[in-house]
Amino acid sequence: DAGITQSPRHKVTETGTPVTLRCHQTENHRYMYWYRQDPGHGLRLIHYSYGVKDTDKGEVSDGYSVSRSKTEDFLLTLESATSSQTSVYFCATGQGMGEQYFGPGTRLTVT
Amino acid sequence: GQQVMQIPQYQHVQEGEDFTTYCNSSTTLSNIQWYKQRPGGHPVFLIQLVKSGEVKKQKRLTFQFGEAKKNSSLHITATQTTDVGTYFCAGQGTAGNKLTFGGGTRVLVKP
């Protein structure tokens, strides 16, 4: 597996609080992605990055923001967490048109 | 936007039997990828198909890409307990570097 780590791996937070999830890679891949996984929905793209400080929205970006100040780090922020954002969040990296490598995931519960 | 549908959602298979999962895109794809996710794990890349009508094999797994590059299938022969997991197809459009995932086929094997 590519060197992708996510932190935290588990988090419980209250509605209305800000939350930041971190993805770190050691593969120097240009592209980084944030997905959420919910039963019956597969993996849905939240945001992605195609370079340092270059990001774009995915299909479910409302309520989320991202930042990439270094090649190896991609942060996902929930400005004000809601219960609908309870999910498993996966970070992935890749070189563009080929395969993506996924991190171990973060299980987020918003109470 | 691009949509990828996958059927069936669940597949109960007797050990030793064959099964097929199908994937259909609403738009023509640049390529299609298949991933496997074991229970509690993260998606892991299996294969990428690029050419119209392409067929690739990995041991007991056979992957096909349709002539119109809008559909794909995964056929597993002689299912084993190690095949348990969720299989996702993911389509990459011609315009960008994003993947659109199908909802997945969850495979359960009866010994």
PDB file of C-alpha atoms in Angstrom:
ATOM      1  CA  ASP A   1       0.000   0.000   0.000  1.00  0.00           C
ATOM      2  CA  ALA A   2       1.033   3.580  -0.595  1.00  0.00           C
ATOM      3  CA  GLY A   3       2.095   5.465   2.524  1.00  0.00           C
ATOM      4  CA  ILE A   4      -1.163   7.157   3.412  1.00  0.00           C
ATOM      5  CA  THR A   5      -2.185   7.879   6.960  1.00  0.00           C
ATOM      6  CA  GLN A   6      -5.290   9.534   8.318  1.00  0.00           C
ATOM      7  CA  SER A   7      -5.828  11.165  11.668  1.00  0.00           C
ATOM      8  CA  PRO A   8      -7.730  10.821  13.817  1.00  0.00           C
ATOM      9  CA  ARG A   9      -8.975   7.303  13.056  1.00  0.00           C
ATOM     10  CA  HIS A  10     -12.051   7.741  15.191  1.00  0.00           C
ATOM     11  CA  LYS A  11     -13.771  10.871  16.437  1.00  0.00           C
ATOM     12  CA  VAL A  12     -16.976  11.685  18.238  1.00  0.00           C
ATOM     13  CA  THR A  13     -18.034  15.307  18.230  1.00  0.00           C
ATOM     14  CA  GLU A  14     -21.091  17.389  18.962  1.00  0.00           C
ATOM     15  CA  THR A  15     -23.320  19.144  16.480  1.00  0.00           C
ATOM     16  CA  GLY A  16     -22.092  22.620  15.686  1.00  0.00           C
ATOM     17  CA  THR A  17     -18.418  22.066  16.504  1.00  0.00           C
ATOM     18  CA  PRO A  18     -15.652  22.408  13.910  1.00  0.00           C
ATOM     19  CA  VAL A  19     -13.753  19.267  12.951  1.00  0.00           C
ATOM     20  CA  THR A  20     -10.571  18.832  10.916  1.00  0.00           C
ATOM     21  CA  LEU A  21      -9.434  15.534   9.457  1.00  0.00           C
ATOM     22  CA  ARG A  22      -5.898  15.109   8.214  1.00  0.00           C
ATOM     23  CA  CYS A  23      -4.492  13.025   5.413  1.00  0.00           C
ATOM     24  CA  HIS A  24      -0.756  12.557   5.038  1.00  0.00           C
ATOM     25  CA  GLN A  25       1.038  10.819   2.172  1.00  0.00           C
ATOM     26  CA  THR A  26       4.665   9.892   1.610  1.00  0.00           C
ATOM     27  CA  GLU A  27       4.317   8.950  -2.084  1.00  0.00           C
ATOM     28  CA  ASN A  28       4.591  12.446  -3.573  1.00  0.00           C
ATOM     29  CA  HIS A  29       1.375  11.887  -5.523  1.00  0.00           C
ATOM     30  CA  ARG A  30       0.030  14.980  -7.203  1.00  0.00           C
ATOM     31  CA  TYR A  31      -3.661  14.279  -6.637  1.00  0.00           C
ATOM     32  CA  MET A  32      -5.396  13.870  -3.303  1.00  0.00           C
ATOM     33  CA  TYR A  33      -9.066  13.165  -2.689  1.00  0.00           C
ATOM     34  CA  TRP A  34     -11.548  13.108   0.169  1.00  0.00           C
ATOM     35  CA  TYR A  35     -14.481  10.713  -0.002  1.00  0.00           C
ATOM     36  CA  ARG A  36     -17.248   9.823   2.377  1.00  0.00           C
ATOM     37  CA  GLN A  37     -18.726   6.359   2.557  1.00  0.00           C
ATOM     38  CA  ASP A  38     -22.290   5.725   3.685  1.00  0.00           C
ATOM     39  CA  PRO A  39     -24.368   2.548   3.422  1.00  0.00           C
ATOM     40  CA  GLY A  40     -26.061   2.313   0.049  1.00  0.00           C
ATOM     41  CA  HIS A  41     -24.108   5.232  -1.436  1.00  0.00           C
ATOM     42  CA  GLY A  42     -20.707   3.775  -2.125  1.00  0.00           C
ATOM     43  CA  LEU A  43     -17.934   6.334  -2.087  1.00  0.00           C
ATOM     44  CA  ARG A  44     -18.809   9.933  -2.855  1.00  0.00           C
ATOM     45  CA  LEU A  45     -16.219  12.563  -3.667  1.00  0.00           C
ATOM     46  CA  ILE A  46     -16.211  15.594  -1.377  1.00  0.00           C
ATOM     47  CA  HIS A  47     -13.243  17.623  -2.617  1.00  0.00           C
ATOM     48  CA  TYR A  48     -10.014  16.916  -4.385  1.00  0.00           C
ATOM     49  CA  SER A  49      -6.680  18.589  -4.980  1.00  0.00           C
ATOM     50  CA  TYR A  50      -4.535  18.587  -8.102  1.00  0.00           C
ATOM     51  CA  GLY A  51      -1.575  20.390  -6.563  1.00  0.00           C
ATOM     52  CA  VAL A  52      -0.498  22.568  -3.684  1.00  0.00           C
ATOM     53  CA  LYS A  53      -3.196  25.170  -3.086  1.00  0.00           C
ATOM     54  CA  ASP A  54      -5.189  23.818  -6.049  1.00  0.00           C
ATOM     55  CA  THR A  55      -8.493  22.280  -5.042  1.00  0.00           C
ATOM     56  CA  ASP A  56     -11.899  21.650  -6.554  1.00  0.00           C
ATOM     57  CA  LYS A  57     -15.319  20.496  -5.430  1.00  0.00           C
ATOM     58  CA  GLY A  58     -16.718  17.023  -5.722  1.00  0.00           C
ATOM     59  CA  GLU A  59     -20.335  15.907  -5.770  1.00  0.00           C
ATOM     60  CA  VAL A  60     -21.040  16.382  -2.031  1.00  0.00           C
ATOM     61  CA  SER A  61     -18.977  19.434  -1.073  1.00  0.00           C
ATOM     62  CA  ASP A  62     -21.589  21.451   0.850  1.00  0.00           C
ATOM     63  CA  GLY A  63     -20.547  21.914   4.482  1.00  0.00           C
ATOM     64  CA  TYR A  64     -16.925  20.934   3.818  1.00  0.00           C
ATOM     65  CA  SER A  65     -13.769  22.854   3.019  1.00  0.00           C
ATOM     66  CA  VAL A  66     -10.251  21.671   2.248  1.00  0.00           C
ATOM     67  CA  SER A  67      -6.727  22.988   2.232  1.00  0.00           C
ATOM     68  CA  ARG A  68      -3.449  21.748   0.835  1.00  0.00           C
ATOM     69  CA  SER A  69      -0.416  23.805   1.814  1.00  0.00           C
ATOM     70  CA  LYS A  70       2.084  20.997   1.217  1.00  0.00           C
ATOM     71  CA  THR A  71       2.207  18.138  -1.268  1.00  0.00           C
ATOM     72  CA  GLU A  72       1.970  15.565   1.485  1.00  0.00           C
ATOM     73  CA  ASP A  73      -0.934  16.967   3.518  1.00  0.00           C
ATOM     74  CA  PHE A  74      -4.601  17.412   2.651  1.00  0.00           C
ATOM     75  CA  LEU A  75      -6.973  18.679   5.320  1.00  0.00           C
ATOM     76  CA  LEU A  76     -10.743  18.313   5.380  1.00  0.00           C
ATOM     77  CA  THR A  77     -12.675  20.701   7.617  1.00  0.00           C
ATOM     78  CA  LEU A  78     -16.275  20.542   8.705  1.00  0.00           C
ATOM     79  CA  GLU A  79     -16.926  24.125   9.751  1.00  0.00           C
ATOM     80  CA  SER A  80     -19.973  23.266  11.863  1.00  0.00           C
ATOM     81  CA  ALA A  81     -20.583  19.547  12.093  1.00  0.00           C
ATOM     82  CA  THR A  82     -24.097  18.176  11.597  1.00  0.00           C
ATOM     83  CA  SER A  83     -25.488  14.702  12.234  1.00  0.00           C
ATOM     84  CA  SER A  84     -25.768  14.147   8.471  1.00  0.00           C
ATOM     85  CA  GLN A  85     -21.979  14.288   8.333  1.00  0.00           C
ATOM     86  CA  THR A  86     -21.660  11.160  10.450  1.00  0.00           C
ATOM     87  CA  SER A  87     -19.796   8.879   8.102  1.00  0.00           C
ATOM     88  CA  VAL A  88     -16.555   7.106   7.305  1.00  0.00           C
ATOM     89  CA  TYR A  89     -14.131   9.433   5.552  1.00  0.00           C
ATOM     90  CA  PHE A  90     -11.451   8.109   3.224  1.00  0.00           C
ATOM     91  CA  CYS A  91      -8.525   9.976   1.813  1.00  0.00           C
ATOM     92  CA  ALA A  92      -7.022   8.774  -1.446  1.00  0.00           C
ATOM     93  CA  THR A  93      -4.060   9.748  -3.584  1.00  0.00           C
ATOM     94  CA  GLY A  94      -3.085   9.182  -7.180  1.00  0.00           C
ATOM     95  CA  GLN A  95      -1.260  10.451 -10.207  1.00  0.00           C
ATOM     96  CA  GLY A  96      -4.330  11.391 -12.224  1.00  0.00           C
ATOM     97  CA  MET A  97      -5.723   8.921 -14.716  1.00  0.00           C
ATOM     98  CA  GLY A  98      -4.687   5.739 -12.949  1.00  0.00           C
ATOM     99  CA  GLU A  99      -5.456   3.936  -9.767  1.00  0.00           C
ATOM    100  CA  GLN A 100      -6.121   5.602  -6.474  1.00  0.00           C
ATOM    101  CA  TYR A 101      -4.604   4.552  -3.180  1.00  0.00           C
ATOM    102  CA  PHE A 102      -6.786   4.791  -0.131  1.00  0.00           C
ATOM    103  CA  GLY A 103      -5.950   5.546   3.462  1.00  0.00           C
ATOM    104  CA  PRO A 104      -7.358   3.514   6.365  1.00  0.00           C
ATOM    105  CA  GLY A 105     -10.315   5.841   6.934  1.00  0.00           C
ATOM    106  CA  THR A 106     -11.670   7.995   9.741  1.00  0.00           C
ATOM    107  CA  ARG A 107     -14.913   7.112  11.443  1.00  0.00           C
ATOM    108  CA  LEU A 108     -16.671  10.328  12.459  1.00  0.00           C
ATOM    109  CA  THR A 109     -19.751  10.412  14.646  1.00  0.00           C
ATOM    110  CA  VAL A 110     -21.622  13.673  15.158  1.00  0.00           C
ATOM    111  CA  THR A 111     -23.997  13.574  18.123  1.00  0.00           C
TER     112      THR A 111
ATOM    113  CA  GLY B   1     -23.462  14.763 -13.673  1.00  0.00           C
ATOM    114  CA  GLN B   2     -21.986  11.365 -14.313  1.00  0.00           C
ATOM    115  CA  GLN B   3     -23.697   8.488 -12.558  1.00  0.00           C
ATOM    116  CA  VAL B   4     -22.493   4.934 -12.117  1.00  0.00           C
ATOM    117  CA  MET B   5     -24.966   2.218 -11.186  1.00  0.00           C
ATOM    118  CA  GLN B   6     -23.939  -1.183  -9.936  1.00  0.00           C
ATOM    119  CA  ILE B   7     -26.029  -4.325  -9.540  1.00  0.00           C
ATOM    120  CA  PRO B   8     -26.741  -6.348  -7.584  1.00  0.00           C
ATOM    121  CA  GLN B   9     -26.312  -4.521  -4.289  1.00  0.00           C
ATOM    122  CA  TYR B  10     -25.920  -7.825  -2.444  1.00  0.00           C
ATOM    123  CA  GLN B  11     -24.791 -11.228  -3.672  1.00  0.00           C
ATOM    124  CA  HIS B  12     -25.056 -14.360  -1.545  1.00  0.00           C
ATOM    125  CA  VAL B  13     -22.943 -17.057  -3.136  1.00  0.00           C
ATOM    126  CA  GLN B  14     -22.377 -20.680  -2.251  1.00  0.00           C
ATOM    127  CA  GLU B  15     -18.685 -21.469  -2.030  1.00  0.00           C
ATOM    128  CA  GLY B  16     -17.544 -22.883  -5.345  1.00  0.00           C
ATOM    129  CA  GLU B  17     -20.218 -21.157  -7.432  1.00  0.00           C
ATOM    130  CA  ASP B  18     -19.721 -18.361  -9.957  1.00  0.00           C
ATOM    131  CA  PHE B  19     -21.273 -14.904  -9.956  1.00  0.00           C
ATOM    132  CA  THR B  20     -21.185 -11.657 -11.906  1.00  0.00           C
ATOM    133  CA  THR B  21     -21.591  -8.034 -10.865  1.00  0.00           C
ATOM    134  CA  TYR B  22     -22.502  -5.360 -13.388  1.00  0.00           C
ATOM    135  CA  CYS B  23     -21.684  -1.693 -13.689  1.00  0.00           C
ATOM    136  CA  ASN B  24     -23.355   0.909 -15.929  1.00  0.00           C
ATOM    137  CA  SER B  25     -22.385   4.524 -16.508  1.00  0.00           C
ATOM    138  CA  SER B  26     -24.684   7.314 -17.679  1.00  0.00           C
ATOM    139  CA  THR B  27     -21.848   8.689 -19.831  1.00  0.00           C
ATOM    140  CA  THR B  28     -19.009   7.346 -21.937  1.00  0.00           C
ATOM    141  CA  LEU B  29     -15.953   6.661 -19.844  1.00  0.00           C
ATOM    142  CA  SER B  30     -12.247   7.163 -20.361  1.00  0.00           C
ATOM    143  CA  ASN B  31     -11.570   4.130 -18.243  1.00  0.00           C
ATOM    144  CA  ILE B  32     -13.170   2.025 -15.568  1.00  0.00           C
ATOM    145  CA  GLN B  33     -11.523   0.732 -12.424  1.00  0.00           C
ATOM    146  CA  TRP B  34     -12.496  -1.977  -9.964  1.00  0.00           C
ATOM    147  CA  TYR B  35     -11.782  -1.944  -6.253  1.00  0.00           C
ATOM    148  CA  LYS B  36     -12.318  -4.439  -3.458  1.00  0.00           C
ATOM    149  CA  GLN B  37     -13.040  -3.484   0.135  1.00  0.00           C
ATOM    150  CA  ARG B  38     -12.841  -6.138   2.830  1.00  0.00           C
ATOM    151  CA  PRO B  39     -15.114  -5.722   5.854  1.00  0.00           C
ATOM    152  CA  GLY B  40     -13.679  -2.984   8.079  1.00  0.00           C
ATOM    153  CA  GLY B  41     -11.014  -2.136   5.532  1.00  0.00           C
ATOM    154  CA  HIS B  42     -10.351   0.397   2.838  1.00  0.00           C
ATOM    155  CA  PRO B  43     -10.847   0.092  -0.928  1.00  0.00           C
ATOM    156  CA  VAL B  44      -7.963  -1.586  -2.731  1.00  0.00           C
ATOM    157  CA  PHE B  45      -7.397  -1.255  -6.453  1.00  0.00           C
ATOM    158  CA  LEU B  46      -7.889  -4.410  -8.512  1.00  0.00           C
ATOM    159  CA  ILE B  47      -7.681  -3.405 -12.161  1.00  0.00           C
ATOM    160  CA  GLN B  48      -8.188  -0.707 -14.762  1.00  0.00           C
ATOM    161  CA  LEU B  49      -9.790  -1.185 -18.173  1.00  0.00           C
ATOM    162  CA  VAL B  50      -9.180   1.393 -20.870  1.00  0.00           C
ATOM    163  CA  LYS B  51      -9.968  -0.013 -24.304  1.00  0.00           C
ATOM    164  CA  SER B  52     -13.393  -0.653 -25.787  1.00  0.00           C
ATOM    165  CA  GLY B  53     -14.258  -4.355 -25.445  1.00  0.00           C
ATOM    166  CA  GLU B  54     -11.245  -5.040 -23.251  1.00  0.00           C
ATOM    167  CA  VAL B  55     -11.148  -8.246 -21.210  1.00  0.00           C
ATOM    168  CA  LYS B  56      -8.649  -8.842 -18.420  1.00  0.00           C
ATOM    169  CA  LYS B  57      -8.212 -11.789 -16.096  1.00  0.00           C
ATOM    170  CA  GLN B  58      -6.737 -12.069 -12.640  1.00  0.00           C
ATOM    171  CA  LYS B  59      -6.782 -15.716 -11.585  1.00  0.00           C
ATOM    172  CA  ARG B  60     -10.497 -16.421 -10.961  1.00  0.00           C
ATOM    173  CA  LEU B  61     -11.607 -12.852 -11.707  1.00  0.00           C
ATOM    174  CA  THR B  62     -12.559 -11.758 -15.235  1.00  0.00           C
ATOM    175  CA  PHE B  63     -13.180  -8.096 -15.995  1.00  0.00           C
ATOM    176  CA  GLN B  64     -14.843  -6.752 -19.130  1.00  0.00           C
ATOM    177  CA  PHE B  65     -15.286  -3.264 -20.533  1.00  0.00           C
ATOM    178  CA  GLY B  66     -18.201  -2.751 -22.903  1.00  0.00           C
ATOM    179  CA  GLU B  67     -17.859  -1.822 -26.549  1.00  0.00           C
ATOM    180  CA  ALA B  68     -19.461   1.572 -25.931  1.00  0.00           C
ATOM    181  CA  LYS B  69     -17.258   2.168 -22.872  1.00  0.00           C
ATOM    182  CA  LYS B  70     -20.327   2.713 -20.705  1.00  0.00           C
ATOM    183  CA  ASN B  71     -20.563  -0.610 -18.917  1.00  0.00           C
ATOM    184  CA  SER B  72     -18.403  -3.203 -17.285  1.00  0.00           C
ATOM    185  CA  SER B  73     -18.661  -6.504 -15.480  1.00  0.00           C
ATOM    186  CA  LEU B  74     -16.717  -8.561 -12.979  1.00  0.00           C
ATOM    187  CA  HIS B  75     -17.136 -12.326 -13.075  1.00  0.00           C
ATOM    188  CA  ILE B  76     -15.741 -14.509 -10.303  1.00  0.00           C
ATOM    189  CA  THR B  77     -15.491 -18.251 -10.811  1.00  0.00           C
ATOM    190  CA  ALA B  78     -15.380 -20.875  -8.072  1.00  0.00           C
ATOM    191  CA  THR B  79     -16.027 -18.368  -5.296  1.00  0.00           C
ATOM    192  CA  GLN B  80     -13.940 -18.767  -2.146  1.00  0.00           C
ATOM    193  CA  THR B  81     -14.374 -17.365   1.343  1.00  0.00           C
ATOM    194  CA  THR B  82     -11.465 -15.026   0.604  1.00  0.00           C
ATOM    195  CA  ASP B  83     -13.693 -13.318  -1.979  1.00  0.00           C
ATOM    196  CA  VAL B  84     -15.889 -11.864   0.767  1.00  0.00           C
ATOM    197  CA  GLY B  85     -16.100  -8.084   0.611  1.00  0.00           C
ATOM    198  CA  THR B  86     -17.595  -5.250  -1.386  1.00  0.00           C
ATOM    199  CA  TYR B  87     -16.612  -4.785  -4.998  1.00  0.00           C
ATOM    200  CA  PHE B  88     -16.820  -1.288  -6.433  1.00  0.00           C
ATOM    201  CA  CYS B  89     -16.550  -0.146  -9.992  1.00  0.00           C
ATOM    202  CA  ALA B  90     -15.422   3.427 -10.570  1.00  0.00           C
ATOM    203  CA  GLY B  91     -15.661   5.312 -13.820  1.00  0.00           C
ATOM    204  CA  GLN B  92     -13.343   8.055 -14.952  1.00  0.00           C
ATOM    205  CA  GLY B  93     -14.833  10.524 -17.368  1.00  0.00           C
ATOM    206  CA  THR B  94     -13.095  12.005 -20.361  1.00  0.00           C
ATOM    207  CA  ALA B  95     -12.962  15.490 -18.861  1.00  0.00           C
ATOM    208  CA  GLY B  96     -11.044  15.082 -15.660  1.00  0.00           C
ATOM    209  CA  ASN B  97      -9.246  13.090 -13.054  1.00  0.00           C
ATOM    210  CA  LYS B  98     -12.146  12.273 -10.794  1.00  0.00           C
ATOM    211  CA  LEU B  99     -13.627   8.855 -10.237  1.00  0.00           C
ATOM    212  CA  THR B 100     -17.344   8.239  -9.851  1.00  0.00           C
ATOM    213  CA  PHE B 101     -17.975   5.130  -7.810  1.00  0.00           C
ATOM    214  CA  GLY B 102     -20.858   2.741  -8.125  1.00  0.00           C
ATOM    215  CA  GLY B 103     -22.740   1.762  -4.978  1.00  0.00           C
ATOM    216  CA  GLY B 104     -20.872  -1.525  -4.722  1.00  0.00           C
ATOM    217  CA  THR B 105     -21.809  -5.199  -4.646  1.00  0.00           C
ATOM    218  CA  ARG B 106     -21.461  -6.753  -1.239  1.00  0.00           C
ATOM    219  CA  VAL B 107     -20.480 -10.403  -1.586  1.00  0.00           C
ATOM    220  CA  LEU B 108     -21.269 -12.913   1.122  1.00  0.00           C
ATOM    221  CA  VAL B 109     -19.992 -16.466   0.738  1.00  0.00           C
ATOM    222  CA  LYS B 110     -21.720 -19.464   2.257  1.00  0.00           C
ATOM    223  CA  PRO B 111     -19.275 -22.268   3.022  1.00  0.00           C
TER     224      PRO B 111
END
